[in-house]
Amino acid sequence: MTREVPMPKSLPGRRRFLKALGLALLAPLAGGLAGGARAAPAAAGIRATALPSGMFLVNGWILTAADLEALGIDAA
Amino acid sequence: MRLDTASPEREAFAKVFDVCVIGAGPAGISLARRLAANGLEVALMEGGDVDWTPESQEIYAGEITGLPYHDLDMARLRFFGGTSGHWNGFSREIDAGDFAPNPLNGAGDGWPIAKADLDPYAGEAATILDLGPPTPARLSGLAYPGFTETRFRRSAPTRFGEKYLEEITAEPRIALGLNASLVDLRLDPGLGRVSHAVFRSLAPDDPGFSVAARFFALCCGGIENPRLLLNFDSQMPGGIGNANDQVGRYWCDHPGVHLGEALFDGPPGLQDDSFFISTPEFRARAGVLGMNLRFHAREARSLSFFREAARSLECNLPFAKALATEVLGQKEVRCDLGGLGDWRRSLTPERYPWARVTTNSEPALNPESRVTLGAARDRLGLRRARLHWDLLPIDYRTLRETTLAMGRALAEAGLGRVRVYDWLLADDPVLPGLDASLGEIGAFHHMCATRMSADPRHGVVDGDCRVHGIANLYVGGSSVFATATCVNPTYSIVQLALRLGDHVTGLARA
């Protein structure tokens, strides 16, 4: 289920955005933004939940298939 | 003319007025001005004084059951100008489609009026409220399937007490009675008309006084209007206008909690303060009600490293829970907020364009969500309000599905990503309480508890805002809204008040 997703055009911009997104996703590990009473997942063990819309849900984040690929997250 | 009814000045009310307007908030003041401009003699009665006093405000205290809600003596204001003191200045007209019957929101009867009935009053309402032009469509070049950018008309905001006290004091056709708390509406022997209203000051030994008028308009707010009608049961069991057990039912507010947050990668401006509203097509397709969604830029603020570190510990390491709870001073630490990630971003906010996702969403009509009377009485001898607010599954579905759709739209446009908070993704979500630090649980938009319906079995007032069964008693304010819509109510409150003014004027001249 791949979707054409516009991403930032400039490489530095794309890197910066993905870094910020990755930090937010991994925040439970780092004791960061997301925190959460949920168990902190191992980075490699993060699972994405497919939504009917074709998007994916990861720690509450609504992500595209391209996001998962860029972040190295497996779709469930 | 401005009179303190706690003094001998109350003698000025010993005559028959054309109209007695009870309550001097946005609805009452707009109505009184319109009536006076039309040449009618008006008694404008206000329970409070020109300024806030704790004695007057305390009358508004009451019980809360159901969902947690703001204390009732905080959620509204009892002095000249009313709850315009809480207004944030966001204004829109109700959309034309919102007046139509909609099985999803529980209003199979819809509104008994149409947008076209309020349109003639849009211009004057905008003047009264000092509304600017609609906010520009900053993001019109971007495609958001299912959403359009919400364009508000903003006010400073106008505080009615400050703006209109001098004008009303100088108006010879308006007798403004301050410190006049309504304690009864007396009906004629046939019980079909109000003959006079009884008022008292807050002095314990005040015998009170009466105001006679040809027409009466109750404009005391979305909780007080039903509370007063329910209290006045000496001639009509169950209260005035309550023959069908409708007074107080369907009370609602716009849920105003935080739904999530967004990380932007879009053009400048999106993250500043952006508003989007779901389209009717999206609502029909998704089977949800209307919703306004706001990206509210995080306030620039300094975070305590130690506080946020403690929060992170509590949220990730079970053994640190007790310590973190002590440090943060909270019984339950909110893990959706703060933490070291927030602290880090607060150091360089320009690199992390984040925003909270908040909302005004339309709650469906819920007959069990209502204002009733508690056992306790206020110092005037009236039973206090008991507010039971609850949401229905369709309300949570609206919040969740609309947020998910907005997240998809934002991602597909390449503008950012949205995170939905855990509470909204739960199988059986419940609106977070006030202690969750997730924003305002409600928007202080008190609506629908004397709702408008052509059928007295489904509402308290008719399309002219007249109480069913009472020939000369009207209600003003958002308590007459037939549905809540997802629109901020103040603009419509003033439009309805102006329309009511013209309607009563026509009857008075007949």
Coordinates of C-alpha atoms in Angstrom, one line a residue:
Chain A
M1 CA 0.0 0.0 0.0
T2 CA 2.2 2.7 -1.3
R3 CA 1.0 6.3 -1.7
E4 CA 2.6 9.1 -3.6
V5 CA 3.5 11.5 -0.8
P6 CA 4.9 15.0 -1.4
M7 CA 8.0 15.4 0.7
P8 CA 10.1 18.4 1.3
K9 CA 12.1 19.2 -1.9
S10 CA 15.4 20.1 -0.4
L11 CA 17.5 17.4 1.1
P12 CA 18.4 19.3 4.3
G13 CA 14.7 20.2 4.8
R14 CA 13.7 16.6 4.3
R15 CA 16.3 15.4 6.7
R16 CA 15.3 17.9 9.3
F17 CA 11.7 17.0 9.1
L18 CA 12.3 13.3 9.3
K19 CA 14.6 13.8 12.2
A20 CA 12.0 15.8 14.1
L21 CA 9.3 13.2 13.3
G22 CA 11.6 10.3 14.3
L23 CA 12.4 12.1 17.5
A24 CA 8.7 12.5 18.3
L25 CA 8.0 8.8 17.5
L26 CA 10.9 7.6 19.6
A27 CA 10.1 10.0 22.4
P28 CA 8.9 7.4 24.8
L29 CA 12.4 5.8 24.8
A30 CA 14.0 9.1 25.4
G31 CA 11.5 10.3 28.0
G32 CA 10.4 12.9 25.6
L33 CA 7.3 14.4 24.3
A34 CA 5.1 11.4 23.9
G35 CA 5.9 9.9 27.2
G36 CA 3.0 7.7 27.8
A37 CA 1.8 5.2 30.3
R38 CA 2.2 2.7 27.6
A39 CA 5.2 0.5 27.6
A40 CA 8.1 2.1 25.8
P41 CA 8.6 0.2 22.6
A42 CA 12.0 -0.9 21.4
A43 CA 12.9 1.2 18.3
A44 CA 13.1 -1.7 16.1
G45 CA 9.9 -3.2 17.5
I46 CA 7.6 -0.3 16.7
R47 CA 4.6 -1.5 14.9
A48 CA 2.3 0.5 12.7
T49 CA -1.4 0.0 12.6
A50 CA -3.0 0.3 9.2
L51 CA -6.0 2.7 9.1
P52 CA -8.9 2.2 6.6
S53 CA -7.8 5.4 4.9
G54 CA -4.5 3.9 3.8
M55 CA -2.6 5.8 6.5
F56 CA -0.8 4.2 9.4
L57 CA -0.9 4.9 13.1
V58 CA 2.3 4.8 15.1
N59 CA 2.2 6.0 18.7
G60 CA -0.8 8.1 17.7
W61 CA 1.0 9.7 14.8
I62 CA -0.8 9.5 11.4
L63 CA 1.8 8.5 8.9
T64 CA 2.1 7.6 5.3
A65 CA 3.6 4.5 3.8
A66 CA 6.5 6.6 2.7
D67 CA 7.0 7.8 6.3
L68 CA 7.2 4.2 7.5
E69 CA 9.7 3.4 4.9
A70 CA 11.8 6.5 5.7
L71 CA 11.7 5.8 9.4
G72 CA 12.3 2.1 9.1
I73 CA 9.1 1.1 10.7
D74 CA 7.3 -2.1 9.8
A75 CA 3.7 -2.0 8.9
A76 CA 1.6 -4.4 10.9
Chain B
M1 CA -31.7 55.7 32.5
R2 CA -29.7 53.8 35.0
L3 CA -31.3 52.8 38.3
D4 CA -30.1 50.9 41.4
T5 CA -33.1 48.8 42.4
A6 CA -31.5 48.1 45.8
S7 CA -32.5 51.7 46.5
P8 CA -35.7 53.8 46.4
E9 CA -34.9 54.3 42.7
R10 CA -36.9 51.1 42.1
E11 CA -40.0 53.2 42.3
A12 CA -39.3 54.1 38.7
F13 CA -40.4 50.6 37.7
A14 CA -43.9 51.1 39.0
K15 CA -45.5 51.4 35.6
V16 CA -46.3 49.2 32.7
F17 CA -43.5 48.8 30.2
D18 CA -43.8 47.7 26.6
V19 CA -41.1 45.0 27.2
C20 CA -39.3 43.8 30.2
V21 CA -35.9 42.3 29.2
I22 CA -34.4 40.2 32.0
G23 CA -30.6 39.9 31.8
A24 CA -28.1 42.3 30.4
G25 CA -25.6 40.2 28.5
P26 CA -25.1 40.2 24.7
A27 CA -28.7 39.0 24.0
G28 CA -30.5 41.3 26.5
I29 CA -28.5 44.4 25.6
S30 CA -28.9 43.8 21.9
L31 CA -32.6 43.2 22.3
A32 CA -33.2 46.3 24.6
R33 CA -31.3 48.6 22.2
R34 CA -33.3 47.3 19.2
L35 CA -36.6 47.7 21.0
A36 CA -35.8 51.2 22.2
A37 CA -34.6 52.1 18.6
N38 CA -38.0 50.9 17.5
G39 CA -39.7 53.3 19.9
L40 CA -40.7 51.0 22.7
E41 CA -40.4 51.5 26.4
V42 CA -38.1 48.9 27.9
A43 CA -37.2 47.8 31.4
L44 CA -33.8 46.1 31.2
M45 CA -33.3 44.2 34.4
E46 CA -29.9 43.0 35.5
G47 CA -29.3 40.8 38.6
G48 CA -25.7 42.1 39.1
D49 CA -24.2 45.5 39.2
V50 CA -22.1 47.4 36.7
D51 CA -19.0 45.5 38.0
W52 CA -18.4 42.0 39.2
T53 CA -19.2 41.3 42.8
P54 CA -18.7 37.9 44.6
E55 CA -22.2 38.2 46.2
S56 CA -23.8 38.3 42.8
Q57 CA -21.5 35.8 41.2
E58 CA -22.2 33.3 43.9
I59 CA -25.8 33.0 42.7
Y60 CA -24.4 31.1 39.8
A61 CA -22.9 28.3 41.8
G62 CA -24.4 24.9 41.3
E63 CA -23.9 21.1 41.0
I64 CA -22.1 19.2 38.2
T65 CA -22.8 15.6 37.4
G66 CA -21.9 13.6 34.3
L67 CA -18.8 14.8 32.5
P68 CA -16.5 17.1 34.5
Y69 CA -17.2 20.7 33.7
H70 CA -16.0 24.2 34.8
D71 CA -17.5 25.4 38.1
L72 CA -20.9 27.0 37.2
D73 CA -20.0 30.2 39.0
M74 CA -16.9 30.5 36.8
A75 CA -18.3 29.5 33.5
R76 CA -20.5 32.6 33.2
L77 CA -20.6 36.1 34.5
R78 CA -23.3 37.8 36.5
F79 CA -23.0 41.6 36.0
F80 CA -23.9 44.2 33.4
G81 CA -22.4 42.9 30.1
G82 CA -22.8 39.3 31.1
T83 CA -20.6 36.5 29.8
S84 CA -19.3 38.7 27.0
G85 CA -16.5 39.1 29.5
H86 CA -15.5 35.5 28.6
W87 CA -15.8 36.0 24.9
N88 CA -12.6 35.5 22.8
G89 CA -13.9 37.4 19.8
F90 CA -14.1 34.6 17.2
S91 CA -17.3 34.9 15.2
R92 CA -19.0 33.2 12.3
E93 CA -22.5 32.9 11.1
I94 CA -24.2 29.5 11.3
D95 CA -24.0 27.9 7.9
A96 CA -27.2 27.5 5.9
G97 CA -27.0 23.7 6.0
D98 CA -26.9 23.6 9.8
F99 CA -30.5 24.7 9.9
A100 CA -31.7 21.6 8.1
P101 CA -32.9 18.4 9.8
N102 CA -30.1 16.1 10.4
P103 CA -30.7 12.6 11.8
L104 CA -27.1 12.4 13.0
N105 CA -27.4 15.2 15.5
G106 CA -30.7 14.1 16.9
A107 CA -32.6 17.0 15.5
G108 CA -35.0 15.4 13.2
D109 CA -37.0 18.6 13.2
G110 CA -34.1 20.9 12.4
W111 CA -34.4 24.6 13.1
P112 CA -37.9 26.2 12.5
I113 CA -36.1 29.1 10.9
A114 CA -33.5 29.3 8.1
K115 CA -30.3 31.3 7.7
A116 CA -32.3 33.7 5.5
D117 CA -34.3 34.7 8.6
L118 CA -31.1 35.8 10.3
D119 CA -29.3 37.3 7.3
P120 CA -31.0 40.7 7.5
Y121 CA -29.5 41.2 10.9
A122 CA -25.9 40.1 10.0
G123 CA -24.8 43.7 9.3
E124 CA -26.0 45.2 12.5
A125 CA -24.8 42.3 14.6
A126 CA -21.4 42.8 13.1
T127 CA -21.5 46.4 14.1
I128 CA -22.6 45.6 17.6
L129 CA -19.8 43.1 18.0
D130 CA -17.2 45.3 16.2
L131 CA -16.3 42.5 13.8
G132 CA -13.6 42.9 11.4
P133 CA -13.7 41.5 7.9
P134 CA -13.3 37.7 7.4
T135 CA -9.8 36.5 8.0
P136 CA -8.0 36.0 4.7
A137 CA -7.7 32.6 3.3
R138 CA -4.0 32.2 3.8
L139 CA -3.8 28.7 2.6
S140 CA -6.3 28.7 -0.3
G141 CA -3.7 27.4 -2.7
L142 CA -3.4 24.1 -0.9
A143 CA -5.8 21.2 -1.2
Y144 CA -7.3 19.6 1.9
P145 CA -9.8 17.0 0.9
G146 CA -12.8 17.2 3.2
F147 CA -11.9 20.5 4.7
T148 CA -12.0 24.2 4.0
E149 CA -10.2 26.9 5.8
T150 CA -12.4 28.5 8.5
R151 CA -12.7 32.2 8.0
F152 CA -13.7 34.0 11.2
R153 CA -14.6 37.6 11.7
R154 CA -12.7 38.7 14.8
S155 CA -13.6 41.2 17.5
A156 CA -11.3 42.8 19.9
P157 CA -13.4 41.3 21.7
T158 CA -16.3 43.6 22.6
R159 CA -17.2 43.7 26.2
F160 CA -20.9 44.7 26.3
G161 CA -20.7 46.3 29.7
E162 CA -17.9 48.6 28.7
K163 CA -19.3 49.4 25.3
Y164 CA -23.0 50.0 26.1
L165 CA -23.3 51.2 29.7
E166 CA -23.0 54.9 28.8
E167 CA -25.3 54.6 25.8
I168 CA -28.0 52.7 27.7
T169 CA -27.7 55.1 30.7
A170 CA -28.4 58.0 28.3
E171 CA -31.3 56.2 26.5
P172 CA -34.6 57.6 27.7
R173 CA -36.6 54.6 26.5
I174 CA -34.6 52.1 28.5
A175 CA -34.8 51.9 32.3
L176 CA -31.8 49.9 33.3
G177 CA -32.4 48.3 36.7
L178 CA -29.3 47.0 38.4
N179 CA -29.1 44.6 41.3
A180 CA -32.5 43.3 40.3
S181 CA -32.6 39.5 40.5
L182 CA -35.5 37.8 39.0
V183 CA -37.3 35.6 41.6
D184 CA -40.6 34.8 39.9
L185 CA -42.7 35.3 36.8
R186 CA -46.4 35.6 37.6
L187 CA -49.0 34.4 35.2
D188 CA -52.5 35.7 34.7
P189 CA -55.4 33.5 35.9
G190 CA -55.6 31.8 32.5
L191 CA -51.9 30.8 32.8
G192 CA -51.4 31.9 29.2
R193 CA -49.6 35.2 29.8
V194 CA -47.0 36.6 32.1
S195 CA -48.6 39.5 34.0
H196 CA -45.5 40.7 35.9
A197 CA -42.0 39.8 37.0
V198 CA -40.9 39.8 40.6
F199 CA -37.4 41.0 41.4
R200 CA -35.3 41.3 44.6
S201 CA -32.0 42.7 45.5
L202 CA -29.5 40.5 47.4
A203 CA -30.4 42.2 50.7
P204 CA -31.8 39.4 53.0
D205 CA -34.8 41.4 54.1
D206 CA -35.8 42.9 50.7
P207 CA -39.5 42.3 50.1
G208 CA -38.9 42.7 46.3
F209 CA -40.8 44.6 43.7
S210 CA -42.7 43.9 40.5
V211 CA -42.3 45.0 36.9
A212 CA -45.4 44.9 34.7
A213 CA -45.0 44.8 30.9
R214 CA -46.8 43.7 27.8
F215 CA -44.0 41.4 26.8
F216 CA -41.2 39.7 28.7
A217 CA -37.9 38.3 27.4
L218 CA -35.7 36.1 29.5
C219 CA -32.0 36.6 28.4
C220 CA -30.1 35.3 31.4
G221 CA -27.8 32.7 29.7
G222 CA -27.8 29.1 28.7
I223 CA -27.9 27.7 32.2
E224 CA -29.9 30.4 33.9
N225 CA -32.7 30.5 31.5
P226 CA -33.8 26.9 32.1
R227 CA -33.0 27.2 35.8
L228 CA -35.3 30.1 36.3
L229 CA -38.1 28.6 34.2
L230 CA -37.9 25.4 36.2
N231 CA -37.9 27.3 39.5
F232 CA -41.1 29.2 38.7
D233 CA -43.4 26.3 39.5
S234 CA -45.9 27.8 41.9
Q235 CA -48.6 28.2 39.1
M236 CA -47.4 25.6 36.6
P237 CA -46.1 22.2 38.0
G238 CA -42.6 21.5 36.7
G239 CA -42.1 25.1 35.8
I240 CA -43.1 27.6 33.1
G241 CA -43.0 26.3 29.6
N242 CA -42.2 22.8 30.8
A243 CA -45.5 21.0 30.1
N244 CA -43.6 18.5 27.9
D245 CA -40.6 18.1 30.1
Q246 CA -38.3 19.9 27.7
V247 CA -36.9 22.8 29.8
G248 CA -33.3 22.1 30.5
R249 CA -32.9 19.1 28.2
Y250 CA -30.3 19.0 25.4
W251 CA -27.9 21.3 27.2
C252 CA -24.5 21.2 25.5
D253 CA -21.2 23.0 25.0
H254 CA -18.6 22.6 22.3
P255 CA -15.9 20.2 23.6
G256 CA -12.8 22.3 23.6
V257 CA -10.1 19.8 24.7
H258 CA -6.8 19.1 23.0
L259 CA -7.1 16.3 20.5
G260 CA -3.5 16.0 19.6
E261 CA -0.6 17.9 18.2
A262 CA 1.0 18.5 14.8
L263 CA 4.5 18.8 13.5
F264 CA 4.6 21.1 10.5
D265 CA 6.7 21.1 7.4
G266 CA 4.5 23.4 5.5
P267 CA 4.5 27.0 4.5
P268 CA 5.0 29.8 7.0
G269 CA 1.6 30.7 8.6
L270 CA 0.1 27.2 8.8
Q271 CA 1.5 26.7 12.3
D272 CA 0.8 30.1 13.5
D273 CA -2.9 29.7 14.2
S274 CA -4.9 27.9 11.5
F275 CA -8.5 26.8 11.4
F276 CA -10.2 24.2 9.3
I277 CA -13.8 23.1 9.1
S278 CA -15.0 19.8 7.7
T279 CA -17.1 20.0 4.6
P280 CA -20.7 18.8 4.5
E281 CA -19.6 16.2 1.9
F282 CA -17.0 14.8 4.3
R283 CA -19.5 14.7 7.2
A284 CA -22.0 12.8 5.1
R285 CA -19.4 10.4 3.8
A286 CA -17.9 9.7 7.2
G287 CA -21.2 9.8 9.1
V288 CA -20.1 12.5 11.5
L289 CA -21.1 15.9 12.6
G290 CA -19.5 19.2 12.0
M291 CA -16.2 20.1 13.4
N292 CA -13.8 23.0 13.5
L293 CA -10.2 22.1 13.9
R294 CA -7.6 24.5 15.1
F295 CA -3.9 24.3 14.9
H296 CA -3.0 26.4 17.9
A297 CA 0.7 27.3 18.0
R298 CA 2.4 26.4 21.1
E299 CA 3.0 29.3 23.4
A300 CA 6.6 30.3 23.7
R301 CA 7.3 29.4 27.3
S302 CA 10.1 28.3 29.4
L303 CA 9.9 24.8 30.7
S304 CA 11.6 23.6 33.9
F305 CA 14.2 21.0 33.1
F306 CA 13.6 19.3 36.4
R307 CA 9.9 19.3 36.1
E308 CA 9.9 17.9 32.6
A309 CA 12.6 15.3 33.5
A310 CA 10.4 14.2 36.4
R311 CA 7.4 13.8 34.0
S312 CA 9.5 11.8 31.6
L313 CA 10.6 9.5 34.4
E314 CA 7.1 8.9 35.6
C315 CA 5.9 8.1 32.2
N316 CA 8.7 5.6 31.4
L317 CA 10.0 4.1 34.5
P318 CA 7.5 2.6 36.9
F319 CA 9.7 2.8 40.0
A320 CA 9.9 6.5 39.6
K321 CA 6.2 7.0 39.6
A322 CA 6.0 8.0 43.3
L323 CA 8.9 10.4 43.0
A324 CA 7.6 12.0 39.9
T325 CA 4.1 12.4 41.3
E326 CA 5.6 14.1 44.4
V327 CA 7.7 16.4 42.2
L328 CA 4.9 17.4 39.9
G329 CA 2.4 17.7 42.7
Q330 CA -0.3 15.8 40.8
K331 CA -2.1 12.6 41.6
E332 CA -2.0 11.5 38.0
V333 CA 0.8 12.8 35.8
R334 CA -0.3 13.5 32.3
C335 CA 2.1 11.7 30.0
D336 CA 0.7 13.3 26.8
L337 CA 2.2 16.6 27.7
G338 CA 5.7 17.9 28.5
G339 CA 8.7 15.7 29.1
L340 CA 12.3 16.2 28.1
G341 CA 11.3 16.4 24.4
D342 CA 9.2 19.5 25.1
W343 CA 11.9 21.0 27.2
R344 CA 14.4 20.4 24.4
R345 CA 12.1 22.0 21.8
S346 CA 11.4 24.9 24.0
L347 CA 15.1 25.9 23.7
T348 CA 14.9 26.2 19.9
P349 CA 11.2 26.7 19.0
E350 CA 12.0 27.9 15.5
R351 CA 13.3 24.4 14.6
Y352 CA 10.3 22.6 15.8
P353 CA 7.1 24.1 14.4
W354 CA 4.6 22.4 16.6
A355 CA 1.0 23.1 17.4
R356 CA -1.7 21.8 19.6
V357 CA -4.8 20.4 17.8
T358 CA -8.0 21.7 19.4
T359 CA -11.5 21.9 18.3
N360 CA -15.1 23.2 18.3
S361 CA -17.1 20.2 17.4
E362 CA -20.9 19.8 17.1
P363 CA -22.3 17.7 19.9
A364 CA -25.5 15.8 19.1
L365 CA -28.7 16.6 21.0
N366 CA -28.7 14.4 24.1
P367 CA -32.0 14.6 26.0
E368 CA -30.2 13.3 29.1
S369 CA -27.7 16.1 29.0
R370 CA -29.6 18.7 30.9
V371 CA -30.0 21.4 33.4
T372 CA -32.2 20.4 36.4
L373 CA -32.6 21.8 39.9
G374 CA -30.5 20.7 42.8
A375 CA -31.6 20.5 46.4
A376 CA -29.6 23.5 47.6
R377 CA -31.0 27.0 47.3
D378 CA -29.4 30.3 46.6
R379 CA -29.7 33.3 48.9
L380 CA -32.8 34.3 46.9
G381 CA -34.5 31.1 47.8
L382 CA -34.3 29.6 44.3
R383 CA -33.0 26.1 43.8
R384 CA -29.5 26.0 42.3
A385 CA -28.7 24.6 38.9
R386 CA -27.6 21.0 38.6
L387 CA -25.8 20.4 35.3
H388 CA -25.5 17.0 33.8
W389 CA -23.4 17.0 30.6
D390 CA -22.6 14.0 28.6
L391 CA -21.6 13.2 25.1
L392 CA -22.9 10.5 22.8
P393 CA -20.9 8.0 20.7
I394 CA -21.5 10.1 17.6
D395 CA -19.7 12.9 19.3
Y396 CA -16.6 10.9 20.0
R397 CA -16.7 9.5 16.5
T398 CA -16.9 13.0 15.1
L399 CA -13.8 14.1 17.1
R400 CA -11.8 11.0 16.1
E401 CA -12.7 10.5 12.5
T402 CA -12.3 14.2 11.7
T403 CA -9.0 14.4 13.4
L404 CA -7.7 11.3 11.5
A405 CA -9.0 12.8 8.2
M406 CA -7.2 16.1 8.9
G407 CA -4.0 14.2 9.7
R408 CA -4.3 12.3 6.4
A409 CA -5.0 15.5 4.5
L410 CA -2.0 17.3 6.1
A411 CA 0.3 14.3 5.4
E412 CA -0.8 13.9 1.8
A413 CA -0.3 17.6 1.2
G414 CA 3.2 17.2 2.5
L415 CA 2.7 19.9 5.1
G416 CA 3.2 17.9 8.3
R417 CA 2.0 15.1 10.5
V418 CA -0.6 14.9 13.2
R419 CA -0.5 12.9 16.4
V420 CA -3.8 11.9 18.0
Y421 CA -3.8 11.7 21.8
D422 CA -4.4 8.4 23.4
W423 CA -7.7 9.3 25.0
L424 CA -9.3 9.9 21.6
L425 CA -8.0 6.6 20.2
A426 CA -9.3 4.5 23.1
D427 CA -12.1 2.0 22.3
D428 CA -14.5 3.9 24.6
P429 CA -13.1 7.4 24.8
V430 CA -14.2 9.8 27.5
L431 CA -13.6 13.5 27.4
P432 CA -10.5 14.1 29.7
G433 CA -11.2 16.0 32.9
L434 CA -10.0 19.4 33.9
D435 CA -7.1 17.9 35.7
A436 CA -5.7 16.3 32.6
S437 CA -4.3 19.7 31.5
L438 CA -5.7 19.2 28.0
G439 CA -7.2 22.6 27.5
E440 CA -10.7 23.8 28.2
I441 CA -13.1 21.0 28.5
G442 CA -15.8 23.2 27.1
A443 CA -15.9 26.5 25.3
F444 CA -18.4 28.3 27.6
H445 CA -20.9 28.0 24.8
H446 CA -24.1 27.1 26.8
M447 CA -26.6 26.0 24.2
C448 CA -29.9 24.2 23.5
A449 CA -31.5 23.9 27.0
T450 CA -34.6 25.9 25.9
R451 CA -34.3 24.8 22.3
M452 CA -36.3 26.1 19.4
S453 CA -38.8 23.8 17.8
A454 CA -42.0 24.2 16.0
D455 CA -43.3 21.2 18.0
P456 CA -43.7 21.8 21.7
R457 CA -43.0 18.2 22.3
H458 CA -39.4 18.8 21.1
G459 CA -38.6 22.2 22.3
V460 CA -39.4 25.1 24.6
V461 CA -39.7 28.0 22.3
D462 CA -41.0 28.4 18.8
G463 CA -39.3 29.9 15.7
D464 CA -40.0 33.4 17.1
C465 CA -38.3 32.5 20.4
R466 CA -41.7 32.5 22.2
V467 CA -42.2 30.0 25.0
H468 CA -44.8 27.4 23.8
G469 CA -48.1 28.0 25.6
I470 CA -47.2 31.5 27.0
A471 CA -48.3 34.3 24.7
N472 CA -46.0 37.0 25.8
L473 CA -42.9 35.3 27.1
Y474 CA -39.7 35.0 25.0
V475 CA -36.2 33.7 25.5
G476 CA -33.0 35.1 24.1
G477 CA -29.5 33.7 23.9
S478 CA -28.0 30.5 22.8
S479 CA -30.3 28.4 24.9
V480 CA -32.8 28.7 22.1
F481 CA -30.4 27.1 19.5
A482 CA -32.1 24.1 18.0
T483 CA -28.8 22.5 17.5
A484 CA -25.3 23.3 18.6
T485 CA -23.6 23.3 15.2
C486 CA -19.8 23.7 15.4
V487 CA -20.0 27.5 15.1
N488 CA -19.1 30.0 17.8
P489 CA -22.5 31.3 19.0
T490 CA -22.1 35.0 19.8
Y491 CA -22.8 36.3 16.3
S492 CA -26.0 34.2 16.1
I493 CA -27.1 35.2 19.6
V494 CA -27.0 38.9 18.6
Q495 CA -28.8 38.2 15.2
L496 CA -31.5 36.3 17.0
A497 CA -31.9 39.1 19.6
L498 CA -32.3 41.7 16.9
R499 CA -34.8 39.6 15.0
L500 CA -36.7 39.0 18.3
G501 CA -36.7 42.8 18.8
D502 CA -38.4 43.4 15.5
H503 CA -40.9 40.6 16.1
V504 CA -42.0 41.9 19.4
T505 CA -42.1 45.5 18.0
G506 CA -44.5 44.3 15.3
L507 CA -46.8 42.7 17.9
A508 CA -46.6 45.8 20.2
R509 CA -47.6 48.1 17.4
A510 CA -50.5 45.8 16.2

